[in-house]
Coordinates of C-alpha atoms and ligand atoms in Angstrom, one line a residue:
X123 CA 38.4 -9.5 -29.1
X124 CA 41.0 -8.0 -31.5
X125 CA 40.7 -10.7 -34.0
X126 CA 37.0 -10.5 -34.5
X127 CA 35.9 -11.1 -38.1
X128 CA 33.0 -10.1 -40.2
X129 CA 31.7 -13.8 -40.1
X130 CA 31.9 -13.5 -36.4
X131 CA 29.4 -10.5 -36.5
X132 CA 27.3 -12.1 -39.1
X133 CA 27.1 -15.5 -37.2
X134 CA 26.3 -13.5 -34.0
X135 CA 23.5 -11.6 -35.6
X136 CA 22.1 -14.8 -37.2
X137 CA 22.2 -16.5 -33.8
X138 CA 20.6 -13.6 -32.0
X139 CA 23.4 -12.8 -29.7
X140 CA 23.0 -9.0 -29.7
X141 CA 21.0 -7.5 -26.8
X142 CA 20.1 -4.2 -25.4
X143 CA 21.1 -3.2 -21.9
X144 CA 19.3 -0.6 -20.4
X145 CA 20.7 2.3 -18.4
X146 CA 18.2 4.6 -16.6
X147 CA 18.1 8.3 -17.0
X148 CA 16.8 10.2 -13.9
X149 CA 14.9 13.8 -13.8
X150 CA 16.8 16.0 -11.6
X151 CA 13.4 17.8 -11.2
X152 CA 11.3 15.0 -10.0
X153 CA 14.0 12.6 -8.7
X154 CA 12.4 10.0 -10.8
X155 CA 13.4 7.7 -13.7
X156 CA 12.2 9.4 -16.8
X157 CA 14.1 7.7 -19.6
X158 CA 16.8 5.0 -20.5
X159 CA 19.6 4.4 -23.0
X160 CA 19.6 1.4 -24.9
X161 CA 23.4 0.0 -25.1
X162 CA 24.2 -2.9 -27.3
X163 CA 25.8 -6.0 -25.7
X164 CA 27.1 -9.1 -27.5
X165 CA 26.1 -12.2 -25.3
X166 CA 28.1 -14.9 -26.8
X167 CA 26.9 -18.4 -26.6
X168 CA 29.6 -19.3 -23.9
X169 CA 27.9 -16.8 -21.7
X170 CA 30.5 -13.9 -22.1
X171 CA 29.2 -10.6 -22.5
X172 CA 31.2 -8.5 -24.9
X173 CA 31.1 -4.6 -24.7
X174 CA 30.3 -2.2 -27.5
X175 CA 33.8 -0.9 -27.7
X176 CA 35.2 -4.3 -28.7
X177 CA 32.9 -4.5 -32.1
X178 CA 31.0 -1.5 -32.7
X179 CA 34.2 0.5 -34.5
X180 CA 35.0 -2.7 -36.5
X181 CA 31.2 -2.9 -37.5
X182 CA 31.1 0.5 -38.7
X183 CA 34.1 0.3 -40.7
X184 CA 33.1 -2.7 -42.5
X185 CA 29.5 -1.2 -42.8
X186 CA 28.1 -4.1 -41.1
X187 CA 26.7 -1.9 -38.5
X188 CA 23.8 -1.3 -40.7
X189 CA 22.6 -4.8 -40.5
X190 CA 23.0 -4.6 -36.8
X191 CA 21.2 -1.4 -36.2
X192 CA 18.4 -2.6 -38.1
X193 CA 18.0 -5.9 -36.5
X194 CA 18.3 -4.2 -33.0
X195 CA 15.6 -1.5 -34.0
X196 CA 13.1 -4.4 -34.3
X197 CA 14.1 -5.5 -30.8
X198 CA 13.9 -2.0 -29.4
X199 CA 10.4 -1.9 -30.6
X200 CA 9.4 -5.1 -28.5
X201 CA 11.3 -3.9 -25.4
X202 CA 9.9 -0.4 -25.4
X203 CA 6.4 -1.7 -25.4
X204 CA 7.4 -4.1 -22.4
X205 CA 9.1 -1.1 -20.6
X206 CA 6.0 1.2 -21.2
X207 CA 3.5 -1.5 -20.4
X208 CA 5.2 -2.0 -17.0
X209 CA 6.0 1.7 -16.4
X210 CA 4.6 5.0 -17.0
X211 CA 5.8 6.1 -20.3
X212 CA 9.5 6.9 -20.5
X213 CA 11.8 8.1 -23.5
X214 CA 14.1 5.3 -24.5
X215 CA 17.1 6.6 -26.7
X216 CA 19.2 4.3 -28.8
X217 CA 22.5 5.1 -30.5
X218 CA 23.1 5.1 -34.2
X219 CA 26.2 5.4 -36.4
X220 CA 26.9 7.7 -39.5
X221 CA 26.6 4.8 -41.8
X222 CA 22.8 4.0 -40.4
X223 CA 22.0 7.2 -42.5
X224 CA 23.7 6.7 -45.6
X225 CA 20.7 4.9 -46.9
X226 CA 16.9 5.2 -46.1
X227 CA 16.5 1.9 -44.4
X228 CA 16.7 2.9 -40.6
X229 CA 14.6 5.9 -41.3
X230 CA 11.9 3.7 -43.2
X231 CA 12.0 1.3 -40.5
X232 CA 11.5 4.0 -37.9
X233 CA 8.6 5.4 -40.1
X234 CA 7.0 2.2 -40.7
X235 CA 7.1 1.4 -36.8
X236 CA 5.4 4.8 -36.0
X237 CA 2.9 4.5 -38.7
X238 CA 1.7 1.0 -37.6
X239 CA 1.5 2.2 -34.2
X240 CA 4.2 -0.3 -32.9
X241 CA 5.8 2.6 -31.1
X242 CA 5.3 6.3 -30.2
X243 CA 7.4 8.9 -31.7
X244 CA 7.3 10.8 -28.6
X245 CA 8.9 8.0 -26.7
X246 CA 11.8 7.6 -28.9
X247 CA 15.2 9.4 -29.3
X248 CA 18.2 8.6 -31.3
X249 CA 21.7 9.5 -30.1
X250 CA 24.4 10.6 -32.4
X251 CA 27.9 11.6 -31.9
X252 CA 29.5 14.3 -33.9
X253 CA 31.4 12.0 -36.4
X254 CA 28.0 11.7 -38.5
X255 CA 28.1 15.3 -39.2
X256 CA 31.7 15.8 -39.7
X257 CA 31.8 13.2 -42.6
X258 CA 28.6 13.4 -44.2
X259 CA 26.4 15.5 -46.0
X260 CA 23.3 15.7 -47.7
X261 CA 21.8 12.4 -47.4
X262 CA 22.5 12.3 -43.8
X263 CA 20.8 15.7 -43.4
X264 CA 17.5 14.6 -45.5
X265 CA 17.3 11.5 -43.0
X266 CA 17.8 13.4 -39.9
X267 CA 15.1 16.2 -41.1
X268 CA 12.7 13.0 -41.8
X269 CA 13.3 12.0 -38.2
X270 CA 12.5 15.3 -36.7
X271 CA 9.3 15.6 -38.8
X272 CA 8.2 12.2 -37.5
X273 CA 8.6 13.7 -34.1
X274 CA 11.7 11.5 -33.1
X275 CA 13.9 13.3 -30.9
X276 CA 17.8 13.7 -31.7
X277 CA 20.3 13.8 -29.0
X278 CA 24.0 14.9 -29.5
X279 CA 26.1 12.3 -27.7
X280 CA 29.5 13.0 -26.2
X281 CA 28.9 16.8 -26.4
X282 CA 32.2 18.8 -25.8
X283 CA 34.5 16.1 -27.5
X284 CA 34.3 17.2 -31.0
X285 CA 35.7 19.8 -33.3
X286 CA 32.6 21.7 -33.9
X287 CA 30.0 21.0 -31.3
X288 CA 28.4 24.4 -31.6
X289 CA 28.5 24.8 -35.3
X290 CA 26.8 21.3 -35.5
X291 CA 24.4 22.1 -32.8
X292 CA 23.4 25.2 -34.8
X293 CA 23.0 23.5 -38.0
X294 CA 21.2 20.3 -37.0
X295 CA 17.8 19.6 -35.5
X296 CA 18.8 18.5 -31.8
X297 CA 16.6 18.7 -29.0
X298 CA 19.2 17.4 -26.5
X299 CA 22.8 17.4 -25.6
X300 CA 24.8 14.9 -23.6
X301 CA 27.6 16.1 -21.7
X302 CA 30.5 13.8 -22.3
X303 CA 31.9 11.7 -19.3
X304 CA 35.4 13.1 -19.7
X305 CA 34.2 16.6 -18.7
X306 CA 31.8 15.2 -16.1
X307 CA 34.6 13.1 -14.5
X308 CA 37.0 16.1 -14.3
X309 CA 34.5 18.7 -13.0
X310 CA 35.4 18.4 -9.3
X311 CA 39.0 18.7 -9.9
X312 CA 39.3 21.3 -12.8
X313 CA 37.9 24.6 -13.0
X314 CA 38.2 24.5 -16.7
X315 CA 35.9 21.5 -17.0
X316 CA 33.7 23.1 -14.4
X317 CA 33.3 26.2 -16.6
X318 CA 32.9 24.3 -19.8
X319 CA 30.0 22.1 -18.1
X320 CA 28.2 25.3 -16.6
X321 CA 28.3 27.2 -19.8
X322 CA 27.1 24.2 -21.8
X323 CA 24.3 23.9 -19.5
X324 CA 23.4 27.9 -19.9
X325 CA 23.7 27.6 -23.7
X326 CA 21.4 24.8 -23.9
X327 CA 18.9 26.5 -21.7
X328 CA 19.3 29.5 -24.0
X329 CA 18.8 27.4 -27.0
X330 CA 16.0 25.5 -25.3
X331 CA 17.7 22.3 -25.4
X332 CA 17.6 19.5 -22.9
X333 CA 21.0 18.3 -21.1
X334 CA 21.8 15.0 -19.9
X335 CA 24.9 14.6 -17.9
X336 CA 26.3 11.2 -18.5
X337 CA 28.9 9.4 -16.4
X338 CA 27.6 10.4 -12.9
X339 CA 29.5 8.2 -10.4
X340 CA 28.9 9.8 -7.3
X341 CA 26.0 11.8 -5.2
X342 CA 28.5 14.8 -5.2
X343 CA 28.8 14.7 -8.8
X344 CA 24.9 14.3 -9.2
X345 CA 24.4 17.5 -6.9
X346 CA 27.0 19.5 -8.6
X347 CA 25.4 19.2 -11.8
X348 CA 22.0 19.7 -10.3
X349 CA 23.3 23.1 -8.8
X350 CA 24.3 24.1 -12.4
X351 CA 20.6 23.6 -13.6
X352 CA 21.3 20.2 -15.5
X353 CA 17.9 18.5 -15.9
X354 CA 18.7 14.9 -16.6
X355 CA 21.2 12.3 -15.0
X356 CA 22.7 9.3 -16.1
X357 CA 25.5 7.0 -14.8
X358 CA 26.7 4.2 -12.4
X359 CA 25.7 6.1 -9.3
X360 CA 22.0 5.7 -10.3
X361 CA 22.5 2.4 -12.2
X362 CA 25.0 0.4 -14.6
X363 CA 23.3 -0.4 -17.9
X364 CA 21.4 -3.7 -17.1
X365 CA 19.4 -6.4 -18.9
X366 CA 15.7 -5.5 -19.7
X367 CA 14.3 -7.7 -16.8
X368 CA 16.7 -6.1 -14.3
X369 CA 15.7 -2.6 -15.6
X370 CA 12.1 -3.4 -15.0
X371 CA 12.9 -4.5 -11.5
X372 CA 14.9 -1.4 -11.1
X373 CA 12.0 0.8 -12.1
X374 CA 9.8 -1.1 -9.6
X375 CA 11.9 -0.1 -6.7
X376 CA 10.6 3.3 -7.2
X377 CA 13.6 4.9 -5.7
X378 CA 13.7 8.8 -5.6
X379 CA 16.9 10.6 -6.3
X380 CA 17.5 13.9 -4.7
X381 CA 15.5 17.1 -5.9
X382 CA 16.9 20.4 -5.5
X383 CA 15.6 23.3 -7.4
X384 CA 18.2 25.7 -7.0
X385 CA 20.1 25.2 -10.2
X386 CA 16.9 26.0 -12.1
X387 CA 16.4 29.1 -9.9
X388 CA 19.7 30.2 -10.8
X389 CA 19.0 30.0 -14.6
X390 CA 15.6 31.9 -14.2
X391 CA 17.6 34.7 -12.5
X392 CA 20.0 34.9 -15.5
X393 CA 17.0 34.6 -18.0
X394 CA 15.5 37.6 -16.3
X395 CA 19.0 39.5 -16.5
X396 CA 19.1 38.6 -20.1
X397 CA 15.4 39.6 -20.9
X398 CA 16.1 43.0 -19.3
X399 CA 19.4 43.4 -21.1
X400 CA 17.3 42.8 -24.5
X401 CA 15.1 45.5 -23.7
X402 CA 17.8 48.0 -23.0
X403 CA 19.6 46.8 -26.2
X404 CA 16.4 47.4 -28.1
X405 CA 16.2 50.9 -26.8
X406 CA 19.6 51.7 -27.8
X407 CA 19.2 50.2 -31.2
X408 CA 16.2 52.1 -31.8
X409 CA 17.6 55.2 -30.7
X410 CA 20.5 54.6 -33.2
X411 CA 18.5 53.3 -36.2
X412 CA 15.8 55.9 -36.8
X413 CA 14.9 54.4 -39.8
X414 CA 13.7 51.1 -38.3
X415 CA 11.2 49.8 -35.9
X416 CA 12.1 46.4 -35.8
X417 CA 14.6 44.6 -33.2
X418 CA 16.4 41.6 -33.7
X419 CA 16.1 39.1 -30.9
X420 CA 13.2 40.9 -29.4
X421 CA 12.4 40.4 -25.7
X422 CA 9.3 38.1 -25.1
X423 CA 6.4 40.6 -24.2
X424 CA 4.3 38.0 -22.6
X425 CA 4.8 37.5 -18.8
X426 CA 3.6 33.7 -19.3
X427 CA 5.9 32.6 -22.1
X428 CA 9.1 34.6 -21.2
X429 CA 11.8 32.1 -20.1
X430 CA 11.4 33.4 -16.6
X431 CA 7.5 33.0 -17.1
X432 CA 8.0 29.4 -18.2
X433 CA 10.0 28.6 -14.9
X434 CA 7.4 30.3 -12.8
X435 CA 4.4 28.6 -14.5
X436 CA 6.4 25.4 -14.8
X437 CA 8.9 24.1 -12.1
X438 CA 8.3 27.1 -10.0
X439 CA 4.4 26.1 -9.5
X440 CA 5.8 24.3 -6.7
X441 CA 5.6 27.5 -4.6
X442 CA 2.1 28.3 -5.6
X443 CA -0.4 29.0 -3.0
X444 CA 2.3 30.9 -1.1
X445 CA 2.4 34.8 -0.6
X446 CA 5.8 34.7 -2.3
X447 CA 4.1 33.3 -5.4
X448 CA 1.4 35.6 -5.8
X449 CA 3.4 38.6 -5.0
X450 CA 6.2 37.6 -7.4
X451 CA 3.4 37.2 -10.1
X452 CA 2.4 40.9 -9.8
X453 CA 5.9 42.2 -9.6
X454 CA 6.9 40.0 -12.8
X455 CA 3.7 41.3 -15.0
X456 CA 4.3 44.9 -13.8
X457 CA 7.8 44.5 -15.0
X458 CA 6.6 43.5 -18.5
X459 CA 4.3 46.3 -18.5
X460 CA 7.3 48.7 -17.9
X461 CA 9.6 46.9 -20.2
X462 CA 7.0 46.8 -23.2
X463 CA 5.9 50.6 -22.4
X464 CA 9.8 51.4 -22.5
X465 CA 10.4 49.6 -25.8
X466 CA 7.1 51.3 -27.4
X467 CA 8.3 54.7 -26.1
X468 CA 11.6 54.3 -27.9
X469 CA 9.8 52.9 -31.0
X470 CA 7.6 56.2 -30.9
X471 CA 10.7 58.2 -30.4
X472 CA 9.3 59.6 -27.1
X473 CA 11.4 62.2 -25.2
X474 CA 14.7 61.3 -23.5
X475 CA 13.3 62.2 -20.1
X476 CA 10.1 59.8 -20.7
X477 CA 12.6 57.1 -21.6
X478 CA 14.9 57.6 -18.8
X479 CA 12.0 57.7 -16.3
X480 CA 10.9 54.3 -17.7
X481 CA 14.2 52.8 -17.7
X482 CA 14.7 54.0 -13.9
X483 CA 11.2 52.2 -13.3
X484 CA 12.3 49.1 -15.2
X485 CA 15.4 48.9 -13.0
X486 CA 13.5 49.3 -10.0
X487 CA 11.2 46.5 -10.8
X488 CA 14.1 44.3 -11.9
X489 CA 15.6 44.9 -8.6
X490 CA 12.3 43.7 -7.0
X491 CA 12.1 40.6 -9.2
X492 CA 15.9 39.5 -8.6
X493 CA 15.6 40.2 -4.7
X494 CA 12.4 38.1 -4.7
X495 CA 14.2 35.1 -6.5
X496 CA 17.3 35.4 -4.3
X497 CA 14.7 35.4 -1.0
X498 CA 13.3 32.1 -2.4
X499 CA 17.0 31.0 -3.0
X500 CA 17.7 31.6 0.6
X501 CA 14.9 29.8 1.8
X502 CA 15.6 26.8 -0.4
X503 CA 19.2 26.7 0.7
X504 CA 18.1 26.5 4.2
X505 CA 15.8 23.8 3.5
X506 CA 18.0 21.6 1.7
X507 CA 21.3 21.9 3.6
Ligands
C2E54 P1 27.7 6.1 -25.3 O1 26.6 6.2 -26.3 O2 28.2 7.6 -24.9 O3 27.3 5.6 -23.9 C1 27.6 5.6 -22.8 C2 28.8 4.8 -22.3 O4 29.4 5.2 -20.9 C3 28.2 3.3 -22.0 O5 29.2 2.3 -22.5 C4 28.0 3.2 -20.6 O6 27.9 2.1 -20.1 C5 29.0 4.1 -20.0 N1 28.8 4.8 -18.7 C6 27.5 5.1 -18.4 N2 27.6 5.5 -17.0 C7 28.7 5.5 -16.7 C8 29.6 6.0 -15.6 O7 29.1 6.3 -14.6 N3 30.8 5.7 -15.6 C9 31.5 5.3 -16.6 N4 32.9 5.1 -16.4 N5 31.0 5.0 -17.7 C10 29.6 4.9 -17.8 P2 29.1 1.2 -23.2 O8 27.9 0.6 -23.2 O9 30.2 0.4 -23.1 O10 29.0 1.9 -24.7 C11 30.1 2.7 -25.4 C12 29.7 3.1 -26.7 O11 29.5 2.2 -27.7 C13 28.7 4.2 -26.3 O12 29.0 5.2 -25.9 C14 28.2 4.2 -27.9 O13 28.7 5.2 -28.5 C15 28.5 2.8 -28.3 N6 27.2 2.0 -28.6 C16 26.7 1.4 -27.7 N7 25.6 0.7 -28.0 C17 25.5 1.0 -29.5 C18 24.6 0.7 -30.3 O14 23.7 0.1 -30.2 N8 24.8 1.2 -31.8 C19 26.1 2.0 -32.0 N9 26.3 2.4 -33.2 N10 26.7 2.3 -30.9 C20 26.6 1.8 -29.9
MG55 MG1 25.0 7.1 -26.4
MG56 MG1 28.1 9.4 -24.5

């Protein structure tokens, strides 16, 4: 398709030859399909199917992509309603290019659809690659902020391939990152890629962003990512992108993919260690800055809303009703009491011996909490192996 012309694209659009294929995303927590990515295909009159790599870059350079995206968005609305009528609501994402945000047309079309109840903002996500941000300034930012205000989620596609992923993440309103296939495919053979994936998942967790691993081609890869605490999976091992009717059939099979909560349990342990570190840092800081009572990055005081608490009262509910659950809850609440007492004592400038004794108590409680999390981990490993 190297001799593709603008006229070809324009004819294809006029003849309604562009369609979306859908590739499911699976929640590694529930093992169920919880989303899908819409990927464009050019279905030519002679029955051949042209992949986006063959025409999207050309459409982007010529600017014709804007016409394509606008037309495809109208199709997406129809498809989304069919999908959500047939299945419990799932989030569907579509890919957009930098040029789609150079003017307001796409954002206006999305706003119109939401306001006229043609689609639910909560069920829509836009995938963008970093090139969008590297080359474009104010206008793109305004448009993406408008999307965020409308409640439409933004995912950073191909995370880990750009020059400034971290900087981009810090400055733009993303709610999800999609770990690039290039990293995923080398996980099994390269310690470097393994570490990049692992630390990206940790970072996303700290920033409270979702993580999708794309390009999962084997069960082993799926399980590896699950162990790292990744929550969403997409790839040929689950399903290739397929036409709408086939996607609906696929959803109907109600397959359940493996669920294994150990990755999240590891993240919960890390959360606890970070929380404890934030307390100790706070005590040192207050000791140094006698003139200030405020600490930056103050640890969460409420055991229900700290990160460990969110795991415990969220995914951790799975273990409620057990002796372990009730005991852990008590220990965790005590831990927070001690942590807050310690910070307060530092703020009040309490004596060294009072602070040291509270710090010792904090360590003791922390050891109990970590011990209990590891006890659960051992049980889960025994159950899942
Ligand atoms: P992407 O958004 O990163 O999409 C993921 C690509 O990886 C898709 O290729 C998908 O079919 C492929 N893929 C998924 N799972 C696996 C796997 O397990 N192994 C391997 N090897 N590949 C897997 P596809 O559909 O050919 O799309 C290629 C790219 O074209 C997309 O990358 C996206 O950047 C772009 N694209 C697709 N549809 C659209 C669109 O509607 N608009 C725009 N602007 N770009 C699009
Ligand atoms: Mg994508
Ligand atoms: Mg991608």
